[in-house]
């Protein structure tokens, strides 16, 4: 599991480095597919219940399960990449959200999830005021989604309860004025891609004690408006009903004797 998780993270980081204005998610998907095959793994999403690609790429109002396509990415797009792989009989799974083209310098929020500083205010010189407003709004949403993930992780360990995760995510979402999507959940993972326990990212009453050896994903999805969503006609892409922007982060975690270990961290 640790090997599969590390590989999934390494390829996720690789996908994010490729994401520039003008690049298509189809091109990122091809690169992810080749990287996983070269590493002796198989992309878990490919042909999973008919999913046609090796990568989930969800842009702007798309919450999850977006199918890579030929639309060139634009500066300021919010893109969530979900990279999963099957290797040595088990699956690794993780997700992160980035803002296309937003990197380098320092900003009031600081650095993004990869440790890359955001573009500073000087970058916006000569651009439309709407560009700066939309980027700063996107940063806040992405920052909140990442914060909700780590807040939830910091709340758990042996003897804690599954409900602690949903409560932590909800607290962060509420503090920012965002909604947390209730329809989709984290999940247990090993030889099966998805298995119990299923992890809700909102306040709930799923009483389950967490014990050493449990491995599951935590993958909160935060949205700007209401948490309602709908599925496109492709039967996969899930978008917000009101057009609000969405962001998601995901780690695979292991409950240990003394706490919790994040398996999908950089090597």
Tab-separated table of C-alpha atoms in Angstrom:
chain	number	residue	atom	x	y	z
A	1	UNK	CA	0.000	0.000	0.000
A	2	UNK	CA	2.802	2.426	0.797
A	3	UNK	CA	4.449	1.803	-2.570
A	4	UNK	CA	1.163	2.247	-4.459
A	5	UNK	CA	0.361	5.432	-2.535
A	6	UNK	CA	3.813	6.932	-3.136
A	7	UNK	CA	3.570	6.180	-6.845
A	8	UNK	CA	0.124	7.776	-7.070
A	9	UNK	CA	1.481	10.895	-5.376
A	10	UNK	CA	4.572	11.064	-7.570
A	11	UNK	CA	2.448	10.904	-10.722
A	12	UNK	CA	-0.032	13.436	-9.320
A	13	UNK	CA	2.835	15.867	-8.746
A	14	UNK	CA	4.013	15.179	-12.300
A	15	UNK	CA	0.543	15.913	-13.698
A	16	UNK	CA	0.473	19.243	-11.889
A	17	UNK	CA	3.826	20.298	-13.354
A	18	UNK	CA	2.413	19.791	-16.862
A	19	UNK	CA	-0.619	21.976	-16.259
A	20	UNK	CA	-0.092	25.303	-18.026
A	21	UNK	CA	-2.323	27.621	-20.040
A	22	UNK	CA	-2.860	26.077	-23.486
A	23	UNK	CA	-2.275	22.497	-22.347
A	24	UNK	CA	-5.233	20.114	-22.623
A	25	UNK	CA	-6.306	17.638	-19.976
A	26	UNK	CA	-6.147	14.988	-22.698
A	27	UNK	CA	-2.404	15.651	-22.937
A	28	UNK	CA	-2.042	15.393	-19.156
A	29	UNK	CA	-4.030	12.147	-19.205
A	30	UNK	CA	-1.684	10.650	-21.811
A	31	UNK	CA	1.357	11.624	-19.751
A	32	UNK	CA	-0.161	10.148	-16.574
A	33	UNK	CA	-1.030	6.916	-18.381
A	34	UNK	CA	2.480	6.514	-19.748
A	35	UNK	CA	4.115	7.336	-16.396
A	36	UNK	CA	2.059	4.708	-14.576
A	37	UNK	CA	2.654	2.041	-17.218
A	38	UNK	CA	6.391	2.788	-17.208
A	39	UNK	CA	6.357	2.309	-13.417
A	40	UNK	CA	4.796	-1.141	-13.779
A	41	UNK	CA	1.352	-0.004	-12.635
A	42	UNK	CA	-2.107	0.258	-14.177
A	43	UNK	CA	-4.231	3.431	-13.970
A	44	UNK	CA	-7.114	2.454	-11.680
A	45	UNK	CA	-9.765	4.684	-13.349
A	46	UNK	CA	-9.221	3.309	-16.863
A	47	UNK	CA	-12.252	1.149	-17.757
A	48	UNK	CA	-13.459	1.268	-14.142
A	49	UNK	CA	-17.217	0.822	-14.606
A	50	UNK	CA	-16.677	2.195	-18.100
A	51	UNK	CA	-14.626	5.301	-17.249
A	52	UNK	CA	-12.729	6.041	-20.502
A	53	UNK	CA	-9.523	7.690	-19.252
A	54	UNK	CA	-6.572	7.125	-16.915
A	55	UNK	CA	-7.081	10.370	-14.984
A	56	UNK	CA	-9.979	12.332	-13.518
A	57	UNK	CA	-9.679	16.038	-14.364
A	58	UNK	CA	-12.347	18.310	-12.912
A	59	UNK	CA	-12.370	21.958	-13.978
A	60	UNK	CA	-14.042	24.970	-12.351
A	61	UNK	CA	-17.664	24.032	-11.545
A	62	UNK	CA	-16.939	20.315	-12.049
A	63	UNK	CA	-16.662	18.682	-8.632
A	64	UNK	CA	-15.290	15.254	-9.496
A	65	UNK	CA	-15.016	12.486	-12.118
A	66	UNK	CA	-14.318	14.905	-14.956
A	67	UNK	CA	-13.207	13.206	-18.188
A	68	UNK	CA	-10.047	14.642	-19.818
A	69	UNK	CA	-10.724	16.314	-23.163
A	70	UNK	CA	-9.229	18.615	-25.812
A	71	UNK	CA	-10.241	21.983	-24.332
A	72	UNK	CA	-7.080	24.066	-23.758
A	73	UNK	CA	-6.711	25.125	-20.144
A	74	UNK	CA	-6.879	28.869	-19.481
A	75	UNK	CA	-5.090	30.981	-16.915
A	76	UNK	CA	-7.141	30.964	-13.714
A	77	UNK	CA	-8.942	27.670	-14.296
A	78	UNK	CA	-9.368	25.649	-11.105
A	79	UNK	CA	-8.364	22.057	-11.901
A	80	UNK	CA	-8.617	19.014	-9.651
A	81	UNK	CA	-6.560	15.988	-10.704
A	82	UNK	CA	-7.354	12.604	-9.185
A	83	UNK	CA	-4.572	10.062	-9.797
A	84	UNK	CA	-5.033	6.430	-8.816
A	85	UNK	CA	-2.998	3.357	-9.672
A	86	UNK	CA	-3.017	-0.417	-9.230
A	87	UNK	CA	0.338	-2.045	-8.557
A	88	UNK	CA	1.415	-5.235	-6.768
A	89	UNK	CA	-2.208	-6.137	-6.098
A	90	UNK	CA	-3.321	-2.910	-4.380
A	91	UNK	CA	-4.466	0.613	-5.231
A	92	UNK	CA	-3.000	4.039	-4.448
A	93	UNK	CA	-5.273	7.075	-4.623
A	94	UNK	CA	-4.916	10.859	-4.183
A	95	UNK	CA	-6.157	14.177	-5.530
A	96	UNK	CA	-5.161	17.843	-5.507
A	97	UNK	CA	-6.440	21.104	-6.938
A	98	UNK	CA	-4.336	23.768	-8.620
A	99	UNK	CA	-5.019	27.110	-10.279
A	100	UNK	CA	-3.678	27.123	-13.822
A	101	UNK	CA	-0.748	29.494	-14.228
A	102	UNK	CA	-0.777	30.660	-10.597
A	103	UNK	CA	2.711	30.071	-9.233
A	104	UNK	CA	6.003	31.730	-8.216
A	105	UNK	CA	6.067	34.863	-6.003
A	106	UNK	CA	4.421	35.481	-2.623
A	107	UNK	CA	0.767	36.245	-1.963
A	108	UNK	CA	-1.273	37.013	1.157
A	109	UNK	CA	-2.247	33.342	1.537
A	110	UNK	CA	1.331	32.119	1.084
A	111	UNK	CA	2.132	28.914	-0.790
A	112	UNK	CA	-0.006	26.290	-2.476
A	113	UNK	CA	-0.190	22.610	-1.537
A	114	UNK	CA	3.042	21.772	-3.387
A	115	UNK	CA	4.987	24.426	-1.493
A	116	UNK	CA	5.022	26.676	-4.577
A	117	UNK	CA	4.359	30.351	-3.751
A	118	UNK	CA	1.397	31.977	-5.421
A	119	UNK	CA	1.846	34.815	-7.884
A	120	UNK	CA	2.095	38.155	-6.141
A	121	UNK	CA	0.095	41.294	-6.773
A	122	UNK	CA	2.622	42.604	-9.330
A	123	UNK	CA	1.563	39.815	-11.668
A	124	UNK	CA	-1.817	41.453	-12.086
A	125	UNK	CA	-0.415	44.769	-13.343
A	126	UNK	CA	-2.014	45.489	-16.696
A	127	UNK	CA	-4.631	42.751	-16.347
A	128	UNK	CA	-8.357	43.278	-15.987
A	129	UNK	CA	-9.570	43.838	-12.408
A	130	UNK	CA	-11.828	40.802	-12.858
A	131	UNK	CA	-8.767	38.590	-13.390
A	132	UNK	CA	-7.315	39.484	-10.005
A	133	UNK	CA	-10.679	39.104	-8.277
A	134	UNK	CA	-11.303	35.665	-9.753
A	135	UNK	CA	-7.801	34.417	-8.955
A	136	UNK	CA	-7.968	35.565	-5.361
A	137	UNK	CA	-11.391	33.963	-5.010
A	138	UNK	CA	-10.026	30.714	-6.450
A	139	UNK	CA	-7.048	30.790	-4.076
A	140	UNK	CA	-9.338	31.126	-1.080
A	141	UNK	CA	-11.458	28.143	-2.136
A	142	UNK	CA	-8.449	25.939	-2.891
A	143	UNK	CA	-6.808	26.945	0.374
A	144	UNK	CA	-9.975	26.067	2.319
A	145	UNK	CA	-10.306	22.647	0.678
A	146	UNK	CA	-6.715	21.776	1.535
A	147	UNK	CA	-7.136	23.083	5.082
A	148	UNK	CA	-10.245	20.942	5.574
A	149	UNK	CA	-8.312	17.804	4.594
A	150	UNK	CA	-5.449	18.410	6.990
A	151	UNK	CA	-7.750	19.521	9.793
A	152	UNK	CA	-9.616	16.217	9.460
A	153	UNK	CA	-6.381	14.201	9.422
A	154	UNK	CA	-5.181	15.972	12.554
A	155	UNK	CA	-8.364	14.955	14.382
A	156	UNK	CA	-7.985	11.192	13.996
A	157	UNK	CA	-5.941	8.319	15.385
A	158	UNK	CA	-6.540	5.008	17.187
A	159	UNK	CA	-9.653	5.241	19.334
A	160	UNK	CA	-11.099	8.255	17.522
A	161	UNK	CA	-14.376	8.056	15.625
A	162	UNK	CA	-15.139	8.124	11.913
A	163	UNK	CA	-17.526	11.003	12.570
A	164	UNK	CA	-14.590	13.185	13.646
A	165	UNK	CA	-13.597	13.479	9.972
A	166	UNK	CA	-16.898	14.839	8.727
A	167	UNK	CA	-17.220	17.239	11.648
A	168	UNK	CA	-13.734	18.645	11.031
A	169	UNK	CA	-14.346	19.189	7.313
A	170	UNK	CA	-17.723	20.798	7.991
A	171	UNK	CA	-16.202	23.155	10.567
A	172	UNK	CA	-13.634	24.423	8.059
A	173	UNK	CA	-16.195	24.761	5.252
A	174	UNK	CA	-18.531	26.698	7.539
A	175	UNK	CA	-15.746	29.014	8.682
A	176	UNK	CA	-15.095	30.055	5.063
A	177	UNK	CA	-18.761	30.217	4.068
A	178	UNK	CA	-18.447	27.275	1.657
A	179	UNK	CA	-20.481	24.092	1.303
A	180	UNK	CA	-19.132	20.557	1.535
A	181	UNK	CA	-20.459	18.081	-1.031
A	182	UNK	CA	-22.387	15.278	0.657
A	183	UNK	CA	-23.015	12.906	-2.234
A	184	UNK	CA	-19.431	11.642	-2.670
A	185	UNK	CA	-17.239	10.144	0.024
A	186	UNK	CA	-13.839	8.826	0.941
A	187	UNK	CA	-13.405	5.087	1.110
A	188	UNK	CA	-11.413	2.162	2.343
A	189	UNK	CA	-8.791	1.010	-0.145
A	190	UNK	CA	-6.413	-1.904	-0.670
A	191	UNK	CA	-6.922	-4.763	-3.131
A	192	UNK	CA	-10.349	-3.217	-3.790
A	193	UNK	CA	-10.436	0.291	-5.222
A	194	UNK	CA	-13.430	1.214	-3.060
A	195	UNK	CA	-14.497	-0.628	0.075
A	196	UNK	CA	-15.700	0.187	3.615
A	197	UNK	CA	-15.309	2.297	5.618
A	198	UNK	CA	-16.981	5.030	3.583
A	199	UNK	CA	-15.997	8.478	4.820
A	200	UNK	CA	-18.523	11.314	4.865
A	201	UNK	CA	-17.183	14.868	4.668
A	202	UNK	CA	-19.990	16.499	6.640
A	203	UNK	CA	-21.394	16.154	10.143
A	204	UNK	CA	-22.932	12.700	10.514
A	205	UNK	CA	-23.669	9.884	12.953
A	206	UNK	CA	-21.538	7.084	11.471
A	207	UNK	CA	-20.172	5.718	14.747
A	208	UNK	CA	-17.116	3.613	13.948
A	209	UNK	CA	-14.013	3.403	16.092
A	210	UNK	CA	-10.791	3.841	14.143
A	211	UNK	CA	-8.259	1.115	14.932
A	212	UNK	CA	-4.649	0.459	13.872
A	213	UNK	CA	-4.348	-1.073	10.414
A	214	UNK	CA	-7.300	0.741	8.839
A	215	UNK	CA	-6.461	2.375	5.504
A	216	UNK	CA	-8.867	4.758	3.816
A	217	UNK	CA	-9.045	8.002	1.845
A	218	UNK	CA	-10.201	11.398	3.041
A	219	UNK	CA	-11.190	13.570	0.079
A	220	UNK	CA	-13.290	16.636	0.917
A	221	UNK	CA	-14.912	18.557	-1.936
A	222	UNK	CA	-15.728	22.178	-1.124
A	223	UNK	CA	-17.849	24.429	-3.330
A	224	UNK	CA	-18.540	28.162	-3.407
A	225	UNK	CA	-22.325	27.967	-3.418
A	226	UNK	CA	-24.733	25.213	-2.501
A	227	UNK	CA	-23.528	21.632	-2.205
A	228	UNK	CA	-26.077	20.236	-4.649
A	229	UNK	CA	-24.711	18.609	-7.790
A	230	UNK	CA	-25.774	16.806	-10.937
A	231	UNK	CA	-24.263	14.343	-13.403
A	232	UNK	CA	-23.617	15.254	-17.017
A	233	UNK	CA	-24.950	13.135	-19.884
A	234	UNK	CA	-21.575	11.349	-20.088
A	235	UNK	CA	-22.705	9.593	-16.861
A	236	UNK	CA	-19.486	10.519	-15.060
A	237	UNK	CA	-18.821	14.259	-14.831
A	238	UNK	CA	-20.325	15.754	-11.663
A	239	UNK	CA	-20.880	19.536	-11.527
A	240	UNK	CA	-22.384	22.038	-9.120
A	241	UNK	CA	-26.034	22.775	-9.789
A	242	UNK	CA	-25.596	26.522	-9.344
A	243	UNK	CA	-22.315	26.882	-11.256
A	244	UNK	CA	-20.220	27.541	-8.148
A	245	UNK	CA	-16.518	26.690	-8.323
A	246	UNK	CA	-15.236	23.488	-6.661
A	247	UNK	CA	-11.957	22.257	-5.163
A	248	UNK	CA	-10.877	18.879	-3.800
A	249	UNK	CA	-7.920	17.362	-1.987
A	250	UNK	CA	-7.377	13.714	-1.101
A	251	UNK	CA	-4.898	11.670	0.899
A	252	UNK	CA	-4.759	7.965	1.642
A	253	UNK	CA	-4.146	7.508	5.366
A	254	UNK	CA	-3.202	4.641	7.673
A	255	UNK	CA	-4.305	4.454	11.308
A	256	UNK	CA	-1.252	3.419	13.349
A	257	UNK	CA	-0.740	2.379	16.971
A	258	UNK	CA	0.237	5.927	17.878
A	259	UNK	CA	-1.652	8.142	15.420
A	260	UNK	CA	-2.177	8.448	11.678
A	261	UNK	CA	0.244	8.228	8.764
A	262	UNK	CA	-0.358	9.952	5.444
A	263	UNK	CA	0.677	7.455	2.766
A	264	UNK	CA	0.327	9.807	-0.225
A	265	UNK	CA	3.142	12.209	0.591
A	266	UNK	CA	6.109	13.167	-1.598
A	267	UNK	CA	9.151	10.917	-1.445
